[in-house]
């Protein structure tokens, strides 16, 4: 038994000396559990998403429209914006014609337009327009559901106002006021109450419809049907209408980036193999400099990464019908920048660690963290606002943004340049740090 205990102690000592094994066993699961907990609102008082940008344009002069805007602003899920910076830097109110270019540029993905004819004297019901760019199906369904809930929660009074407006259009304002006063007097006489208070409620459109609809204990189907008939909502999809395989197109970029990061990180750690087997010594004995070796590794990584991405997208084309042939040139451009950023990341890992085991452990941790935070697994908008801002520091976020712009929004080169510029900037910064570390480390012996 003593011998067994000694061997167990030896194994434990070896395990705790291996920092990579310790981090993979304890740190990585802990961080991922923490991330999933934040995403799904575990132990949060206000569970659910928050801070999803929603543009609201109110073209109606009716006070009820302003009330609807206030209801949307009070909904914690949304960060409502009603203005946008003009060319001179000053804020100006958003206009409906601003929505398509701003949504195509992904400044926001959802917008509500309250038109001037929200309440029309010539027709019963309300008129609203909802714009969406459904890059992520889960996010879109969630936002649409909360939008409908918010509107329906406020719509009974709006419908009452619509009925009053329709009556004024048909019989005239004075006759409608006289009719309302008569109704208020009859209600007060039959059921009690102050006729003045009842009249004020009628003029404000409060006919008790909310109580009637909310009190339907036999099922909400009839109430929903009534709302569907009374509320006319135009839904406008600003991008992705012609995408052949929407679900696969939305997720393929995230999974491709995850596999690419693992592959290129593994390739970068091969530097340790060449160091340990004296390959660098033999190469440096010839007319070859360190910079040339590093550049060759960088270009090799880009080639492998680009080939891997293209193969994965071709696989998506064969299996799920993702349309890559009509976007191949732009897709290839994004693949080059994404592969360059991933290669730089892998070389940085090799530069800041001193063994392949440490590099592998750190790579696993960083890749899982970037994929979770960067939106490869679930929508970024489901995370807390602080994490949403942090996600924009990851190359996964910007690579997925590039893939979505090409495959989903059919973006032009001009529209794609800012994303490529960010990926290129990340690559330059990370490679500069990696080369600086390589020149001061012992990777070349």
Short mmCIF file of C-alpha atoms in Angstrom, two decimals:
data_model
loop_
_atom_site.label_atom_id
_atom_site.label_comp_id
_atom_site.label_asym_id
_atom_site.label_seq_id
_atom_site.Cartn_x
_atom_site.Cartn_y
_atom_site.Cartn_z
CA UNK A 1 0.00 0.00 0.00
CA UNK A 2 2.84 2.36 0.83
CA UNK A 3 4.23 1.85 -2.63
CA UNK A 4 0.87 2.66 -4.19
CA UNK A 5 0.55 5.86 -2.14
CA UNK A 6 4.02 6.95 -3.19
CA UNK A 7 3.12 6.41 -6.84
CA UNK A 8 -0.11 8.36 -6.35
CA UNK A 9 1.83 11.22 -4.78
CA UNK A 10 4.23 11.14 -7.71
CA UNK A 11 1.36 11.38 -10.21
CA UNK A 12 -0.23 14.25 -8.28
CA UNK A 13 3.09 16.11 -8.18
CA UNK A 14 3.53 15.68 -11.93
CA UNK A 15 -0.03 16.83 -12.55
CA UNK A 16 0.26 20.03 -10.51
CA UNK A 17 3.61 20.85 -12.11
CA UNK A 18 1.88 20.79 -15.49
CA UNK A 19 0.26 24.23 -15.62
CA UNK A 20 -1.56 23.42 -18.84
CA UNK A 21 -3.22 20.34 -17.36
CA UNK A 22 -4.18 22.24 -14.22
CA UNK A 23 -5.72 25.11 -16.19
CA UNK A 24 -7.65 22.76 -18.48
CA UNK A 25 -8.92 20.77 -15.51
CA UNK A 26 -9.98 23.66 -13.28
CA UNK A 27 -9.67 27.10 -14.83
CA UNK A 28 -11.25 26.47 -18.26
CA UNK A 29 -14.39 24.72 -16.93
CA UNK A 30 -14.79 27.41 -14.28
CA UNK A 31 -14.60 30.23 -16.82
CA UNK A 32 -16.99 28.49 -19.22
CA UNK A 33 -19.50 27.82 -16.44
CA UNK A 34 -19.26 31.49 -15.49
CA UNK A 35 -19.85 32.55 -19.08
CA UNK A 36 -22.83 30.26 -19.60
CA UNK A 37 -24.25 31.47 -16.30
CA UNK A 38 -24.05 35.07 -17.48
CA UNK A 39 -25.57 34.24 -20.85
CA UNK A 40 -28.54 32.41 -19.40
CA UNK A 41 -29.02 34.82 -16.49
CA UNK A 42 -28.34 32.37 -13.67
CA UNK A 43 -28.95 34.12 -10.32
CA UNK A 44 -29.69 37.41 -12.06
CA UNK A 45 -32.69 39.35 -10.79
CA UNK A 46 -33.37 40.66 -14.28
CA UNK A 47 -32.86 37.53 -16.36
CA UNK A 48 -33.04 37.82 -20.12
CA UNK A 49 -31.20 39.90 -22.68
CA UNK A 50 -30.56 43.58 -22.26
CA UNK A 51 -29.14 46.45 -24.23
CA UNK A 52 -30.18 45.32 -27.73
CA UNK A 53 -30.06 48.43 -29.86
CA UNK A 54 -33.49 49.37 -31.25
CA UNK A 55 -33.92 52.40 -33.48
CA UNK A 56 -37.27 54.12 -33.05
CA UNK A 57 -38.61 56.74 -35.43
CA UNK A 58 -41.76 58.53 -34.36
CA UNK A 59 -43.39 60.38 -37.25
CA UNK A 60 -46.75 60.66 -35.51
CA UNK A 61 -47.92 63.73 -33.62
CA UNK A 62 -50.39 61.68 -31.59
CA UNK A 63 -49.60 61.61 -27.84
CA UNK A 64 -50.23 57.87 -27.90
CA UNK A 65 -47.21 57.43 -30.18
CA UNK A 66 -44.98 59.11 -27.64
CA UNK A 67 -46.42 56.80 -25.00
CA UNK A 68 -45.47 53.81 -27.13
CA UNK A 69 -41.92 55.18 -27.48
CA UNK A 70 -41.71 55.57 -23.72
CA UNK A 71 -42.92 51.98 -23.26
CA UNK A 72 -40.15 50.74 -25.58
CA UNK A 73 -37.57 52.86 -23.73
CA UNK A 74 -38.74 51.37 -20.43
CA UNK A 75 -38.24 47.81 -21.72
CA UNK A 76 -34.84 46.71 -20.38
CA UNK A 77 -34.23 44.44 -23.37
CA UNK A 78 -33.78 47.45 -25.64
CA UNK A 79 -31.37 50.34 -25.84
CA UNK A 80 -33.59 52.72 -27.77
CA UNK A 81 -31.96 55.26 -30.05
CA UNK A 82 -33.92 58.01 -31.77
CA UNK A 83 -31.07 60.12 -33.17
CA UNK A 84 -27.84 59.63 -35.10
CA UNK A 85 -24.69 61.76 -35.54
CA UNK A 86 -24.84 64.03 -38.60
CA UNK A 87 -21.85 64.72 -40.84
CA UNK A 88 -20.85 67.72 -38.69
CA UNK A 89 -20.92 65.58 -35.54
CA UNK A 90 -24.18 66.97 -34.16
CA UNK A 91 -27.06 64.68 -33.24
CA UNK A 92 -30.11 64.74 -35.50
CA UNK A 93 -33.34 62.73 -35.36
CA UNK A 94 -33.27 59.44 -37.23
CA UNK A 95 -35.25 59.30 -40.47
CA UNK A 96 -36.77 56.26 -42.14
CA UNK A 97 -34.44 56.64 -45.13
CA UNK A 98 -31.46 56.29 -42.72
CA UNK A 99 -32.46 52.80 -41.66
CA UNK A 100 -31.43 50.67 -44.65
CA UNK A 101 -27.78 51.89 -44.91
CA UNK A 102 -27.29 51.90 -41.13
CA UNK A 103 -28.78 48.42 -40.73
CA UNK A 104 -26.79 47.05 -43.64
CA UNK A 105 -23.68 48.43 -41.95
CA UNK A 106 -24.79 46.57 -38.79
CA UNK A 107 -24.95 49.66 -36.58
CA UNK A 108 -28.18 48.10 -35.34
CA UNK A 109 -30.39 45.23 -36.53
CA UNK A 110 -33.89 46.24 -35.41
CA UNK A 111 -36.00 49.35 -35.87
CA UNK A 112 -39.59 50.43 -35.30
CA UNK A 113 -41.18 53.18 -37.37
CA UNK A 114 -44.33 54.80 -36.02
CA UNK A 115 -45.75 56.43 -39.14
CA UNK A 116 -47.78 59.62 -39.27
CA UNK A 117 -50.93 57.53 -39.82
CA UNK A 118 -50.47 55.45 -36.65
CA UNK A 119 -54.09 56.32 -35.85
CA UNK A 120 -56.07 57.14 -38.95
CA UNK A 121 -59.50 58.88 -39.04
CA UNK A 122 -60.32 56.81 -42.12
CA UNK A 123 -59.55 53.30 -40.85
CA UNK A 124 -59.79 51.40 -37.59
CA UNK A 125 -56.57 49.91 -36.16
CA UNK A 126 -52.94 50.94 -35.80
CA UNK A 127 -50.18 51.11 -38.37
CA UNK A 128 -46.56 50.27 -37.45
CA UNK A 129 -43.45 49.27 -39.45
CA UNK A 130 -40.81 46.96 -38.02
CA UNK A 131 -37.43 46.67 -39.75
CA UNK A 132 -35.11 43.77 -38.96
CA UNK A 133 -31.86 42.28 -40.19
CA UNK A 134 -32.20 38.66 -39.02
CA UNK A 135 -28.54 37.65 -38.96
CA UNK A 136 -29.27 35.46 -35.97
CA UNK A 137 -32.56 33.59 -35.86
CA UNK A 138 -32.66 33.23 -32.06
CA UNK A 139 -32.03 36.92 -31.54
CA UNK A 140 -34.63 37.91 -34.15
CA UNK A 141 -37.36 35.72 -32.69
CA UNK A 142 -36.59 36.97 -29.21
CA UNK A 143 -36.69 40.64 -30.24
CA UNK A 144 -39.89 40.21 -32.25
CA UNK A 145 -41.55 38.49 -29.29
CA UNK A 146 -40.61 41.25 -26.86
CA UNK A 147 -41.63 43.94 -29.35
CA UNK A 148 -45.06 42.37 -29.77
CA UNK A 149 -45.46 42.02 -26.02
CA UNK A 150 -44.57 45.67 -25.46
CA UNK A 151 -46.88 46.89 -28.21
CA UNK A 152 -49.78 44.66 -27.21
CA UNK A 153 -49.43 45.72 -23.57
CA UNK A 154 -50.04 49.31 -24.69
CA UNK A 155 -52.30 48.72 -27.64
CA UNK A 156 -55.76 48.52 -25.93
CA UNK A 157 -55.75 52.24 -25.15
CA UNK A 158 -54.29 52.99 -28.58
CA UNK A 159 -57.11 51.01 -30.17
CA UNK A 160 -59.60 53.05 -28.18
CA UNK A 161 -58.04 56.24 -29.50
CA UNK A 162 -58.18 54.78 -32.99
CA UNK A 163 -61.91 54.14 -32.53
CA UNK A 164 -62.46 57.72 -31.31
CA UNK A 165 -60.49 59.10 -34.27
CA UNK A 166 -62.47 56.95 -36.69
CA UNK A 167 -65.73 58.25 -35.15
CA UNK A 168 -64.61 61.87 -35.53
CA UNK A 169 -63.78 61.19 -39.14
CA UNK A 170 -67.23 59.75 -39.79
CA UNK A 171 -69.61 62.01 -37.82
CA UNK A 172 -67.48 65.04 -36.97
CA UNK A 173 -65.63 66.14 -33.82
CA UNK A 174 -68.52 67.90 -32.06
CA UNK A 175 -70.92 65.02 -32.69
CA UNK A 176 -68.33 62.54 -31.46
CA UNK A 177 -67.83 64.57 -28.26
CA UNK A 178 -71.58 64.67 -27.70
CA UNK A 179 -71.76 60.92 -28.28
CA UNK A 180 -68.93 60.30 -25.79
CA UNK A 181 -70.64 62.47 -23.20
CA UNK A 182 -73.86 60.53 -23.65
CA UNK A 183 -72.05 57.22 -23.22
CA UNK A 184 -70.32 58.49 -20.07
CA UNK A 185 -73.63 59.64 -18.58
CA UNK A 186 -75.29 56.29 -19.33
CA UNK A 187 -72.38 54.31 -17.87
CA UNK A 188 -72.41 56.42 -14.72
CA UNK A 189 -76.19 56.05 -14.43
CA UNK A 190 -76.13 52.29 -14.96
CA UNK A 191 -72.96 51.28 -13.09
CA UNK A 192 -72.13 54.30 -10.93
CA UNK A 193 -69.11 56.56 -10.98
CA UNK A 194 -68.26 60.11 -11.89
CA UNK A 195 -69.43 60.96 -15.46
CA UNK A 196 -66.54 63.44 -15.86
CA UNK A 197 -63.93 60.79 -15.00
CA UNK A 198 -65.62 58.26 -17.28
CA UNK A 199 -65.73 60.82 -20.12
CA UNK A 200 -62.01 61.59 -19.68
CA UNK A 201 -61.21 57.89 -19.91
CA UNK A 202 -63.29 57.52 -23.07
CA UNK A 203 -61.60 60.55 -24.68
CA UNK A 204 -58.22 58.94 -23.88
CA UNK A 205 -59.31 55.70 -25.52
CA UNK A 206 -59.60 53.74 -22.26
CA UNK A 207 -62.59 51.47 -22.90
CA UNK A 208 -61.37 48.76 -20.55
CA UNK A 209 -60.16 46.62 -23.44
CA UNK A 210 -56.97 45.80 -21.56
CA UNK A 211 -58.97 44.32 -18.69
CA UNK A 212 -61.20 42.45 -21.09
CA UNK A 213 -58.28 40.95 -23.03
CA UNK A 214 -56.21 40.26 -19.94
CA UNK A 215 -59.18 38.61 -18.21
CA UNK A 216 -59.69 36.00 -20.89
CA UNK A 217 -59.13 32.95 -18.77
CA UNK A 218 -60.33 30.49 -21.41
CA UNK A 219 -57.27 31.04 -23.56
CA UNK A 220 -55.47 33.88 -25.20
CA UNK A 221 -56.26 32.75 -28.74
CA UNK A 222 -59.27 35.00 -29.15
CA UNK A 223 -57.40 37.98 -27.76
CA UNK A 224 -54.47 37.36 -30.04
CA UNK A 225 -56.80 37.01 -32.98
CA UNK A 226 -58.43 40.34 -32.13
CA UNK A 227 -55.01 41.99 -31.93
CA UNK A 228 -53.91 40.45 -35.20
CA UNK A 229 -56.97 41.94 -36.88
CA UNK A 230 -56.71 45.32 -35.20
CA UNK A 231 -52.97 45.91 -35.42
CA UNK A 232 -51.47 46.18 -38.91
CA UNK A 233 -47.69 45.73 -38.69
CA UNK A 234 -45.49 45.84 -41.76
CA UNK A 235 -42.38 43.70 -41.35
CA UNK A 236 -39.43 44.79 -43.51
CA UNK A 237 -36.34 42.55 -43.75
CA UNK A 238 -33.44 44.71 -44.89
CA UNK A 239 -30.88 41.97 -45.63
CA UNK A 240 -30.66 38.24 -46.22
CA UNK A 241 -33.94 37.98 -48.14
CA UNK A 242 -32.30 35.96 -50.90
CA UNK A 243 -30.07 33.77 -48.74
CA UNK A 244 -30.65 30.16 -49.79
CA UNK A 245 -29.83 28.49 -46.48
CA UNK A 246 -30.39 31.07 -43.72
CA UNK A 247 -29.83 28.85 -40.67
CA UNK A 248 -26.57 27.32 -41.95
CA UNK A 249 -25.32 30.67 -43.28
CA UNK A 250 -25.77 32.26 -39.87
CA UNK A 251 -23.71 29.68 -37.94
CA UNK A 252 -21.09 28.46 -40.40
CA UNK A 253 -18.71 31.37 -39.77
CA UNK A 254 -18.55 30.76 -36.02
CA UNK A 255 -17.82 27.06 -36.31
CA UNK A 256 -15.27 27.64 -39.07
CA UNK A 257 -13.39 30.14 -36.89
CA UNK A 258 -13.34 27.73 -33.96
CA UNK A 259 -11.78 24.93 -35.98
CA UNK A 260 -9.38 27.34 -37.68
CA UNK A 261 -8.09 28.66 -34.36
CA UNK A 262 -7.44 25.16 -33.05
CA UNK A 263 -5.68 24.11 -36.27
CA UNK A 264 -3.43 27.17 -36.52
CA UNK A 265 -2.59 27.18 -32.84
CA UNK A 266 -1.46 23.58 -33.24
CA UNK A 267 0.64 24.55 -36.24
CA UNK A 268 2.27 27.37 -34.32
CA UNK A 269 3.23 25.12 -31.42
CA UNK A 270 5.13 23.02 -33.96
CA UNK A 271 7.81 25.69 -33.54
CA UNK A 272 8.77 23.92 -30.33
CA UNK A 273 9.25 20.65 -32.20
CA UNK A 274 11.67 22.29 -34.63
CA UNK A 275 13.52 23.94 -31.74
CA UNK A 276 13.84 20.70 -29.75
CA UNK A 277 15.08 18.74 -32.76
CA UNK A 278 17.65 21.30 -33.76
CA UNK A 279 15.99 22.16 -37.04
CA UNK A 280 16.32 25.89 -36.42
CA UNK A 281 20.06 25.52 -35.77
CA UNK A 282 20.54 23.79 -39.10
CA UNK A 283 18.44 26.37 -40.94
CA UNK A 284 20.20 29.31 -39.30
CA UNK A 285 23.57 27.80 -40.26
CA UNK A 286 22.64 28.71 -43.84
CA UNK A 287 21.94 32.14 -45.35
CA UNK A 288 18.62 32.43 -43.50
CA UNK A 289 17.66 34.95 -40.82
CA UNK A 290 15.21 34.67 -37.94
CA UNK A 291 12.84 37.14 -39.55
CA UNK A 292 12.71 34.99 -42.68
CA UNK A 293 11.83 31.93 -40.61
CA UNK A 294 9.03 33.79 -38.83
CA UNK A 295 7.66 35.23 -42.06
CA UNK A 296 7.67 31.78 -43.66
CA UNK A 297 5.72 30.42 -40.69
CA UNK A 298 3.26 33.29 -40.94
CA UNK A 299 2.64 32.78 -44.66
CA UNK A 300 2.42 29.02 -44.17
CA UNK A 301 -0.24 29.56 -41.51
CA UNK A 302 -2.25 31.86 -43.78
CA UNK A 303 -2.15 29.28 -46.59
CA UNK A 304 -3.25 26.42 -44.33
CA UNK A 305 -5.93 28.55 -42.70
CA UNK A 306 -7.29 29.81 -45.99
CA UNK A 307 -7.43 26.29 -47.42
CA UNK A 308 -9.18 25.00 -44.29
CA UNK A 309 -11.79 27.77 -44.37
CA UNK A 310 -12.52 27.25 -48.04
CA UNK A 311 -12.85 23.49 -47.51
CA UNK A 312 -15.25 24.08 -44.62
CA UNK A 313 -17.36 26.48 -46.66
CA UNK A 314 -17.40 24.04 -49.58
CA UNK A 315 -18.56 21.40 -47.11
CA UNK A 316 -21.32 23.81 -46.02
CA UNK A 317 -22.24 24.25 -49.68
CA UNK A 318 -22.49 20.50 -50.27
CA UNK A 319 -24.27 19.62 -47.03
CA UNK A 320 -26.54 22.62 -46.48
CA UNK A 321 -26.64 24.55 -49.74
CA UNK A 322 -24.79 27.66 -48.49
CA UNK A 323 -24.36 30.01 -51.44
CA UNK A 324 -20.59 30.54 -51.75
CA UNK A 325 -20.20 30.55 -55.53
CA UNK A 326 -21.85 33.97 -55.92
CA UNK A 327 -19.65 35.47 -53.20
CA UNK A 328 -16.43 33.53 -53.72
CA UNK A 329 -14.12 36.47 -54.38
CA UNK A 330 -15.19 38.47 -51.32
CA UNK A 331 -15.35 35.30 -49.21
CA UNK A 332 -11.77 34.48 -50.18
CA UNK A 333 -10.71 37.98 -49.12
CA UNK A 334 -12.28 37.58 -45.67
CA UNK A 335 -10.72 34.11 -45.35
CA UNK A 336 -7.24 35.58 -45.99
CA UNK A 337 -7.65 38.24 -43.29
CA UNK A 338 -9.22 35.78 -40.84
CA UNK A 339 -6.46 33.23 -41.43
CA UNK A 340 -3.81 35.94 -40.96
CA UNK A 341 -5.33 37.02 -37.65
CA UNK A 342 -5.58 33.40 -36.42
CA UNK A 343 -1.99 32.67 -37.47
CA UNK A 344 -0.75 35.74 -35.62
CA UNK A 345 -2.69 34.58 -32.56
CA UNK A 346 -1.07 31.12 -32.74
CA UNK A 347 2.42 32.60 -33.09
CA UNK A 348 1.81 34.87 -30.12
CA UNK A 349 0.91 31.82 -28.05
CA UNK A 350 4.17 30.15 -29.06
CA UNK A 351 6.07 33.36 -28.25
CA UNK A 352 4.72 33.83 -24.72
CA UNK A 353 5.05 30.19 -23.61
CA UNK A 354 8.07 27.94 -23.23
CA UNK A 355 6.73 24.49 -24.06
CA UNK A 356 4.17 22.91 -26.40
CA UNK A 357 2.11 21.74 -23.43
CA UNK A 358 1.83 25.26 -22.02
CA UNK A 359 1.01 26.67 -25.46
CA UNK A 360 -1.67 24.04 -26.00
CA UNK A 361 -3.30 24.70 -22.63
CA UNK A 362 -3.28 28.46 -23.11
CA UNK A 363 -4.61 28.05 -26.65
CA UNK A 364 -7.55 25.93 -25.48
CA UNK A 365 -8.45 28.47 -22.84
CA UNK A 366 -8.20 31.51 -25.15
CA UNK A 367 -10.00 29.84 -28.07
CA UNK A 368 -12.96 28.69 -25.99
CA UNK A 369 -13.14 32.12 -24.35
CA UNK A 370 -13.02 33.99 -27.67
CA UNK A 371 -15.57 31.67 -29.30
CA UNK A 372 -18.00 32.02 -26.39
CA UNK A 373 -17.62 35.79 -26.04
CA UNK A 374 -17.20 36.49 -29.76
CA UNK A 375 -20.56 35.01 -30.73
CA UNK A 376 -19.50 31.69 -32.29
CA UNK A 377 -21.81 29.69 -30.02
CA UNK A 378 -24.71 32.02 -29.23
CA UNK A 379 -25.71 35.60 -30.03
CA UNK A 380 -23.57 38.29 -28.46
CA UNK A 381 -26.70 40.27 -27.66
CA UNK A 382 -27.76 37.63 -25.12
CA UNK A 383 -24.77 38.54 -22.95
CA UNK A 384 -24.49 41.44 -20.48
CA UNK A 385 -23.66 44.78 -22.06
CA UNK A 386 -20.12 44.82 -20.65
CA UNK A 387 -19.40 41.43 -22.26
CA UNK A 388 -20.92 42.68 -25.52
CA UNK A 389 -18.34 45.46 -25.57
CA UNK A 390 -15.53 43.03 -24.69
CA UNK A 391 -16.56 40.72 -27.55
CA UNK A 392 -15.52 43.42 -30.04
CA UNK A 393 -11.93 42.97 -28.91
CA UNK A 394 -11.86 39.38 -30.20
CA UNK A 395 -10.86 38.33 -33.69
CA UNK A 396 -13.71 35.78 -33.71
CA UNK A 397 -16.27 38.59 -33.54
CA UNK A 398 -14.78 40.50 -36.47
CA UNK A 399 -14.15 37.41 -38.60
CA UNK A 400 -17.79 36.37 -38.12
CA UNK A 401 -18.82 39.90 -38.94
CA UNK A 402 -16.89 39.65 -42.21
CA UNK A 403 -18.44 36.29 -43.12
CA UNK A 404 -21.93 37.60 -42.34
CA UNK A 405 -21.38 40.74 -44.41
CA UNK A 406 -20.39 38.63 -47.41
CA UNK A 407 -22.74 35.65 -47.17
CA UNK A 408 -25.73 37.28 -45.48
CA UNK A 409 -25.75 40.94 -46.48
CA UNK A 410 -23.98 40.62 -49.86
CA UNK A 411 -21.78 43.55 -48.87
CA UNK A 412 -19.66 45.45 -51.37
CA UNK A 413 -15.90 45.83 -51.03
CA UNK A 414 -16.36 49.35 -49.68
CA UNK A 415 -18.76 48.10 -47.00
CA UNK A 416 -16.37 45.28 -46.12
CA UNK A 417 -13.22 47.41 -45.82
CA UNK A 418 -13.75 48.59 -42.19
CA UNK A 419 -14.05 44.98 -40.99
CA UNK A 420 -10.99 43.92 -42.99
CA UNK A 421 -9.12 46.92 -41.60
CA UNK A 422 -9.87 45.87 -38.02
CA UNK A 423 -8.77 42.27 -38.71
CA UNK A 424 -5.62 43.57 -40.40
CA UNK A 425 -4.91 45.91 -37.49
CA UNK A 426 -5.32 43.06 -35.00
CA UNK A 427 -2.94 40.92 -37.06
CA UNK A 428 -0.31 43.67 -37.19
CA UNK A 429 -0.44 44.37 -33.45
CA UNK A 430 -0.37 40.71 -32.43
CA UNK A 431 2.45 39.85 -34.88
CA UNK A 432 4.52 42.81 -33.66
CA UNK A 433 4.25 41.57 -30.09
CA UNK A 434 4.99 37.97 -31.17
CA UNK A 435 8.12 38.93 -33.14
CA UNK A 436 9.33 41.09 -30.26
CA UNK A 437 8.90 38.15 -27.89
CA UNK A 438 10.53 35.68 -30.32
CA UNK A 439 13.62 37.89 -30.63
CA UNK A 440 14.01 37.89 -26.83
CA UNK A 441 13.05 34.28 -26.19
CA UNK A 442 14.80 30.96 -26.67
CA UNK A 443 12.71 29.56 -29.51
CA UNK A 444 15.78 29.66 -31.80
CA UNK A 445 18.00 28.07 -29.17
#
